[in-house]
Tab-separated table of C-alpha atoms and ligand atoms in Angstrom:
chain	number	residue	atom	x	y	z
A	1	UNK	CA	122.550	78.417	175.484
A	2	UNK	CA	119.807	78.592	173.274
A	3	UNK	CA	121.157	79.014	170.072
A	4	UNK	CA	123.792	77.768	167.421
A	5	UNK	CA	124.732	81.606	166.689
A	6	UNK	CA	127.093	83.462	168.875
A	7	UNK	CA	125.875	86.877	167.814
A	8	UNK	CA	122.719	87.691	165.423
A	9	UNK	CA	122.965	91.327	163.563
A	10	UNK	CA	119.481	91.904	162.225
A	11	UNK	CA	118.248	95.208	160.498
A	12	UNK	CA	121.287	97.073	161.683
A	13	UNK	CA	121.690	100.540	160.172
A	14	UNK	CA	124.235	102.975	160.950
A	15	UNK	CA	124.434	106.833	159.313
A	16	UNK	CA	126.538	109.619	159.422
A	17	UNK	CA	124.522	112.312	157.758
A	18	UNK	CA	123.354	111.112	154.546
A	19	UNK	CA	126.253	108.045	154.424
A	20	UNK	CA	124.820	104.808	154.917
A	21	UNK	CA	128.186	103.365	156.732
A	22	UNK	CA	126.002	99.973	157.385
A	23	UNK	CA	122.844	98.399	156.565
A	24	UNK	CA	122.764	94.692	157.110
A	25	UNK	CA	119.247	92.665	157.444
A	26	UNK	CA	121.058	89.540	158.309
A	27	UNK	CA	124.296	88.206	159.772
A	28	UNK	CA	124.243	84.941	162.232
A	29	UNK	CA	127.688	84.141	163.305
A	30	UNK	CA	128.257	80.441	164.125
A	31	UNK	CA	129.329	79.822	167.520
A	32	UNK	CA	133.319	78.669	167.793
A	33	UNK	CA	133.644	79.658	163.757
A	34	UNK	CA	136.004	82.047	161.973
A	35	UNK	CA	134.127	84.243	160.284
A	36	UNK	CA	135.926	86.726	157.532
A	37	UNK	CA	134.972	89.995	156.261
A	38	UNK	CA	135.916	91.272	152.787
A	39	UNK	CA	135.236	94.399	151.367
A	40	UNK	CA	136.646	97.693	149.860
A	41	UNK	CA	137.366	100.552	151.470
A	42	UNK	CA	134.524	102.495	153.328
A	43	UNK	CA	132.219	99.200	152.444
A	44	UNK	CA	131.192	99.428	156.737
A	45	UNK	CA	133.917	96.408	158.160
A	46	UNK	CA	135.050	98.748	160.640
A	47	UNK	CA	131.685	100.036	161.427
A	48	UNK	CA	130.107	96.492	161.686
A	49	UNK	CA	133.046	95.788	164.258
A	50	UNK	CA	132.014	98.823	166.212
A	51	UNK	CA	128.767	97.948	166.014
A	52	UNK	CA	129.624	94.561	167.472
A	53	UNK	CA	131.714	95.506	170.914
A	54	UNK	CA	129.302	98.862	171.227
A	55	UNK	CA	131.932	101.773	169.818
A	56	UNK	CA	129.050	102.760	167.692
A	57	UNK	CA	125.405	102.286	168.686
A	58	UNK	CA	123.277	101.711	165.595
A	59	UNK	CA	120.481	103.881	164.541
A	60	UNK	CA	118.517	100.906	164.643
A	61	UNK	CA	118.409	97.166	164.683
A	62	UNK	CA	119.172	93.941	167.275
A	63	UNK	CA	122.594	92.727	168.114
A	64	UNK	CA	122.220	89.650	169.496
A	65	UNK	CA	124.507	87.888	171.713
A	66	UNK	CA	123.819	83.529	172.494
A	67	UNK	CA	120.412	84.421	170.509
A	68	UNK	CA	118.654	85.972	173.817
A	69	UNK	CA	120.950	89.048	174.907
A	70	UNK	CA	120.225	92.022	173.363
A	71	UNK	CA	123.389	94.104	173.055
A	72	UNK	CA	122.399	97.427	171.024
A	73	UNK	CA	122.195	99.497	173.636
A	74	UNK	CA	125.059	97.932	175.761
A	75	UNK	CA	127.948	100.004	176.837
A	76	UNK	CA	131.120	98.465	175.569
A	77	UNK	CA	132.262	97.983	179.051
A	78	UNK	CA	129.243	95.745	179.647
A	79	UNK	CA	129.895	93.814	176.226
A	80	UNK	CA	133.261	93.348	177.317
A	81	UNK	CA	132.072	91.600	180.722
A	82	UNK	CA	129.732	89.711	178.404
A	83	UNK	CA	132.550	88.346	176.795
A	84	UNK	CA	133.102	90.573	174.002
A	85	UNK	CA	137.008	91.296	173.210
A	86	UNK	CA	138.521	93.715	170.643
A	87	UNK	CA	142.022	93.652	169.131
A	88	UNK	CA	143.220	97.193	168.160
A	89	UNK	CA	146.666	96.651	166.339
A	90	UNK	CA	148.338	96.314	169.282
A	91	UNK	CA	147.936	100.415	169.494
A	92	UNK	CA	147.702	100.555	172.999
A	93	UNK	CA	150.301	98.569	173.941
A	94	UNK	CA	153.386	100.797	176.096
A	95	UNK	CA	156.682	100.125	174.309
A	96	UNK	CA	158.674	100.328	177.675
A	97	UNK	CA	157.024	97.359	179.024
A	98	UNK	CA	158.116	93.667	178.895
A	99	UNK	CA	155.629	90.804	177.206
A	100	UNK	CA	155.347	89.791	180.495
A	101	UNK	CA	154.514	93.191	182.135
A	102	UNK	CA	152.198	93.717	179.218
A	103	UNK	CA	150.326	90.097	179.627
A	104	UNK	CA	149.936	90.792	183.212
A	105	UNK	CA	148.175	93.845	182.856
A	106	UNK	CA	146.071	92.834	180.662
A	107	UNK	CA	144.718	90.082	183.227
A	108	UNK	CA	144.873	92.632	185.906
A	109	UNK	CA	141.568	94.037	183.677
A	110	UNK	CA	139.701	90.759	183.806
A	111	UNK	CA	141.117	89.893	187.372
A	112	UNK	CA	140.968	93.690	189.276
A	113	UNK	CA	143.817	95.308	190.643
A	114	UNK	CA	144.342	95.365	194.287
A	115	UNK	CA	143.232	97.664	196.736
A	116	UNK	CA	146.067	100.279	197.349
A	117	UNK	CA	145.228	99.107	201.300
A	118	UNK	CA	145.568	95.492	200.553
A	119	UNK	CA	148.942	95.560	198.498
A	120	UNK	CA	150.496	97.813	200.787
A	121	UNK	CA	149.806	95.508	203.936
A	122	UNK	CA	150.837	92.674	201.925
A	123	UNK	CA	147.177	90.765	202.396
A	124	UNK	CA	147.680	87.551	201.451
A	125	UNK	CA	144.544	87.990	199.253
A	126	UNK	CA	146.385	89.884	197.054
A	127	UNK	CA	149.498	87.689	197.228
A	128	UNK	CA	147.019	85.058	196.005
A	129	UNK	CA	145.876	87.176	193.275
A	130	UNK	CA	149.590	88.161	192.190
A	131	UNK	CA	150.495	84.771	192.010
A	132	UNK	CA	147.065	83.595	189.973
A	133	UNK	CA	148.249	86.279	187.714
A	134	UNK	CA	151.866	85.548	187.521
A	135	UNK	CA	150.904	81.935	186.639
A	136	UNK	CA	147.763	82.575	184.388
A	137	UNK	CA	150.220	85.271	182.385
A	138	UNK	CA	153.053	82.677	181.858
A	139	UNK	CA	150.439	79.872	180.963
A	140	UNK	CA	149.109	82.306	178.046
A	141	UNK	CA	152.644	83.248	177.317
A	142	UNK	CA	153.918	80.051	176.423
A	143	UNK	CA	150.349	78.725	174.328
A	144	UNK	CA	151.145	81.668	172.217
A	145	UNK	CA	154.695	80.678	171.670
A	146	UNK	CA	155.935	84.255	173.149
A	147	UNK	CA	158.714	82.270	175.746
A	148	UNK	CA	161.615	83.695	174.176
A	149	UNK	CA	160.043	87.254	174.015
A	150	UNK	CA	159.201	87.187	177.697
A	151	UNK	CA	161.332	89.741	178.827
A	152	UNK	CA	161.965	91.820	175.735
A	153	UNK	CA	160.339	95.656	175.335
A	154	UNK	CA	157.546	95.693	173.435
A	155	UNK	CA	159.250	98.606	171.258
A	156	UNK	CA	161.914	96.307	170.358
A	157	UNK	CA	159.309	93.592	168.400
A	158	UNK	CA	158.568	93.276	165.305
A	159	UNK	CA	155.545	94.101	164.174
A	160	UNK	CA	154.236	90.610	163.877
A	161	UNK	CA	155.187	90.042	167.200
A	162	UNK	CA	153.454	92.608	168.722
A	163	UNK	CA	150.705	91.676	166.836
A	164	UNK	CA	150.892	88.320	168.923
A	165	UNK	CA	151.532	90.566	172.412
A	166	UNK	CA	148.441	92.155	171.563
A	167	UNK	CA	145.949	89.009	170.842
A	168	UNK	CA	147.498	87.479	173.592
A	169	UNK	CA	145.976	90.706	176.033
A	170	UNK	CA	142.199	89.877	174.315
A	171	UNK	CA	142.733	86.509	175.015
A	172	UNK	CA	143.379	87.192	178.831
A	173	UNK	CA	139.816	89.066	179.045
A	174	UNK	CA	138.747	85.275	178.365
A	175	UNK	CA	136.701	86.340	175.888
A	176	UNK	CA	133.780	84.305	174.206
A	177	UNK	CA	133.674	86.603	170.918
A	178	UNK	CA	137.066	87.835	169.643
A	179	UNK	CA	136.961	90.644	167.190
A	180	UNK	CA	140.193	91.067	164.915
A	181	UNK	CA	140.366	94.315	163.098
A	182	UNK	CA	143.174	94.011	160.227
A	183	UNK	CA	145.339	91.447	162.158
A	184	UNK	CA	147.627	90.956	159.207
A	185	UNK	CA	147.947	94.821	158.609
A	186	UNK	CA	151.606	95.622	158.347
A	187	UNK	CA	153.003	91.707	159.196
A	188	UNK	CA	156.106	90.844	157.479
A	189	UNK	CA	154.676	88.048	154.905
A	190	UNK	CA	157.173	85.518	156.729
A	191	UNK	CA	155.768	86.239	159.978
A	192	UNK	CA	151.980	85.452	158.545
A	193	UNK	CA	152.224	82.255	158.886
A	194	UNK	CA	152.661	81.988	162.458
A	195	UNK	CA	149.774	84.555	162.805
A	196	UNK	CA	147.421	82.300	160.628
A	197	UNK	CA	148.351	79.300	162.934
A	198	UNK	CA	147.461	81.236	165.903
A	199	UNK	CA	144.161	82.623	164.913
A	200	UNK	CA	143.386	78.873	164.220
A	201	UNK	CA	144.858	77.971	167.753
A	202	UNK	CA	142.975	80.290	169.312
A	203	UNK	CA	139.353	78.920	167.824
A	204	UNK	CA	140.542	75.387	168.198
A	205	UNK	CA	142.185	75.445	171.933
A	206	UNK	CA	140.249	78.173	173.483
A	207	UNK	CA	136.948	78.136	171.508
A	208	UNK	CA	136.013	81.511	171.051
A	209	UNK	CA	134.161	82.439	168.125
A	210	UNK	CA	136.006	84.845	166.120
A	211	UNK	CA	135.301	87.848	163.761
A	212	UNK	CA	138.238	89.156	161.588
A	213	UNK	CA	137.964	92.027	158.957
A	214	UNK	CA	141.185	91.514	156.451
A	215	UNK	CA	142.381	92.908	153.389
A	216	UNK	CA	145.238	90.090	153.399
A	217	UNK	CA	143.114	87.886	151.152
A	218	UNK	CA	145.341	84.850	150.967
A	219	UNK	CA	145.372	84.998	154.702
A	220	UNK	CA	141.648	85.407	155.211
A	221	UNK	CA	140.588	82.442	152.599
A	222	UNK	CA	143.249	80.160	154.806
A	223	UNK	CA	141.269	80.949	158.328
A	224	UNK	CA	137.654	81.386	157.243
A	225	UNK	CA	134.776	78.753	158.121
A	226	UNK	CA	132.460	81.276	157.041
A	227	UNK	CA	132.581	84.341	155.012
A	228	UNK	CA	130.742	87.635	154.441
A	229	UNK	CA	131.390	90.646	151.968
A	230	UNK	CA	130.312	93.909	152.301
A	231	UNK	CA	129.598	96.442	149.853
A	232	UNK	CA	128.013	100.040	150.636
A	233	UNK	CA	126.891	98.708	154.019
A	234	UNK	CA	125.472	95.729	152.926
A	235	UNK	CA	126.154	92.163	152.761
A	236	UNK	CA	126.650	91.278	149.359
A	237	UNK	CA	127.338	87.336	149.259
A	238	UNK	CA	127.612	84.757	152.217
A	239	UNK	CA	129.306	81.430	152.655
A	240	UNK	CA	132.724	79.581	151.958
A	241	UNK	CA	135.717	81.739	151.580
A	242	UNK	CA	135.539	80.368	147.965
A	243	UNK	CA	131.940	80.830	147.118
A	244	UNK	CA	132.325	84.464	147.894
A	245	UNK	CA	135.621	85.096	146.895
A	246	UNK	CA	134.479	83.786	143.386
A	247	UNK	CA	131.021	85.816	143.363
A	248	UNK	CA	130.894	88.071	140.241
A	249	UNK	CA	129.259	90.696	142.538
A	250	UNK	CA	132.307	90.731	144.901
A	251	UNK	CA	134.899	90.536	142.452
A	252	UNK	CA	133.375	93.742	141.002
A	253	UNK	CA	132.916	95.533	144.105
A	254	UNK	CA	136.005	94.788	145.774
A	255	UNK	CA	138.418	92.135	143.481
A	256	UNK	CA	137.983	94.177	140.115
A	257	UNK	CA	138.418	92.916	137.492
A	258	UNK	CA	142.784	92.546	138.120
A	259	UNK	CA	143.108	89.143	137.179
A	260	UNK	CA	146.148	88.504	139.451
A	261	UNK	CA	144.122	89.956	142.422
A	262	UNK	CA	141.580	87.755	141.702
A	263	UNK	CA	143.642	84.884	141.492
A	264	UNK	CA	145.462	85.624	144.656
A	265	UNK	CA	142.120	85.907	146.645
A	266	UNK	CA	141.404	82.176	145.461
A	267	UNK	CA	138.815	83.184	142.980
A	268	UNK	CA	138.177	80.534	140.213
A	269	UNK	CA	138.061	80.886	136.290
A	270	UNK	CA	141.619	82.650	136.424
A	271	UNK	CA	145.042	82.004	134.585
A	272	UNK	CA	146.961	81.717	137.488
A	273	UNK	CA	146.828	78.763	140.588
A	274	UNK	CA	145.986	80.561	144.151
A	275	UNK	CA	147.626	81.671	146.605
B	301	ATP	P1	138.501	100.455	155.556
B	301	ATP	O1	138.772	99.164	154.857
B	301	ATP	O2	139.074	101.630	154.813
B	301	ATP	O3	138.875	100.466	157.019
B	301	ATP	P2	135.707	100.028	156.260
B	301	ATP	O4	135.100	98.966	155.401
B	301	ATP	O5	136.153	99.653	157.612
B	301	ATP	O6	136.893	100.731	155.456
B	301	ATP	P3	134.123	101.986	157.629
B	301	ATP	O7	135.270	102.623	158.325
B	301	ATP	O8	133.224	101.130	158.417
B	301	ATP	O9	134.629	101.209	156.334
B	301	ATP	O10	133.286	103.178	156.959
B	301	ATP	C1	132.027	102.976	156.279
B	301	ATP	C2	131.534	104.331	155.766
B	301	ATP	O11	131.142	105.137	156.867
B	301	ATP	C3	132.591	105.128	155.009
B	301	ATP	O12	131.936	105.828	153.965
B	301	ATP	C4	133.128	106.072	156.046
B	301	ATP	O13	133.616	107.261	155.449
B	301	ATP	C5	131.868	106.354	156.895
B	301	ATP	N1	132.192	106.633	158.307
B	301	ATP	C6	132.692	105.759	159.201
B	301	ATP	N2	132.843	106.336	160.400
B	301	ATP	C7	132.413	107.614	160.254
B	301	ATP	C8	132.294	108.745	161.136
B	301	ATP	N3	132.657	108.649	162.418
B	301	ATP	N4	131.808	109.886	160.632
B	301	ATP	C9	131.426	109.998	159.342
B	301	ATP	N5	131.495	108.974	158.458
B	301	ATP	C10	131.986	107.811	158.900
């Protein structure tokens, strides 16, 4: 690999009629980093992580994956063979499967599912790809501390847990850039912990680099090697979870000016200790 950057986003713009949804000249993301996005609502978070796995295709601009592939045009089918793996709230997950069911199809995407022909004779290359699966599923299973819910229905988790189900299916796809849209969104607070240790697992054991828009400040600050806000479109300050949780221009845009907000996103010159 040629470069330090999984992905470089470089004069991206995206519009929708006369709404600028995104405009950013410059975003490297560091290879096997964390990297948080903060910004209001509508400030282009969602649209950046279309952008990203190829939902959206930009107006114009590069998006470049390992600094040589250029992705813009990229169907998110080929992204996702690239490497590129989305989290979506765990919305597509069937609540009459099992965790275990649920794992397993999920590697049946990365792995193929086999031929009608070939299961039906019993091939024993598709015994050998059952088992691979069985033990690849219950390998994942147990690294994301799921053992207990192995057999339970998805609709009976909470929804922290199937929060966990559902990174657990991007992690299957093996993926090299994991995108994380909201993660915390709707997480009992006593189950965030256990999602914050997770997220760190999953950069520290498997590696990926990850991307993770979150309005759960607190959480976002404790996960973050690197951190971006965006305002309008644009990226409005860079770095540390504290430099840019303390910038003036993103507690305007996004913090205000509620001092207990601010203090609970971190941000320094404020009455009260963070989060
Ligand atoms: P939130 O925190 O509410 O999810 P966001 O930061 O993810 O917001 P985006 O969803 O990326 O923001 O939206 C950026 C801007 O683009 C907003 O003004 C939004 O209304 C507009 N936008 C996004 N998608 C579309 C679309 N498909 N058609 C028209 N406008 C859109």
């Amino acid at each position: 690999m040629t470069s330090d950057y999984a992905l470089e986003i470089r004069g991206v713009r995206v519009t929708y009629g006369g709404i600028v949804a995104l405009d950013v000249d410059e975003m490297a993301i560091p290879r096997g980093q964390i990297v948080g996005i903060v910004g209001a609502n509508g400030a282009g978070k969602t649209t950046l992580l279309d952008v990203i796995s190829g939902f959206t295709v930009a107006d114009q601009g590069s998006v470049l994956l390992d600094g040589e592939k250029e992705l813009r045009k990229t169907a998110p089918s080929s992204r996702a063979k690239r490497g590129i793996s989305r989290s979506f709230q765990g919305a597509e997950l069937f609540p009459s499967m099992t965790v275990a069911e649920t794992v397993r199809t999920g590697l049946h995407h990365r792995l193929g599912t086999a031929s009608v022909f070939g299961a039906a004779l019993g091939a024993p290359w598709t015994r050998r790809r059952e088992r691979a699966i069985l033990r690849e599923a219950d390998a994942l299973i147990e690294l994301m501390g799921l053992l207990t819910f192995y057999d339970k229905l998805i609709g009976e988790l909470s929804t922290g847990t199937r929060r966990i189900v559902d990174l657990t299916c991007a992690l299957a796809q093996q993926p090299r850039v994991l995108l994380l849209d909201e993660p915390g969104s709707g997480v009992a607070q006593s189950e965030i912990d256990a999602l914050r240790k997770l997220i760190l697992q999953i950069r520290d054991t498997v590696g990926c680099t990850l991307v993770v828009v979150e309005h759960d400040i607190p959480l976002l600050r404790s996960i973050s090697d690197l951190m971006f806000a965006l305002d309008a479109g644009r990226v409005i300050a860079r770095g540390s979870a504290d430099e840019v949780l303390s910038d003036p221009a993103v507690i305007a845009a996004y913090l205000g000016t509620d001092q207990t907000a601010i203090a609970r996103s971190g941000g320094r010159g404020t009455a009260e200790a963070p989060a």
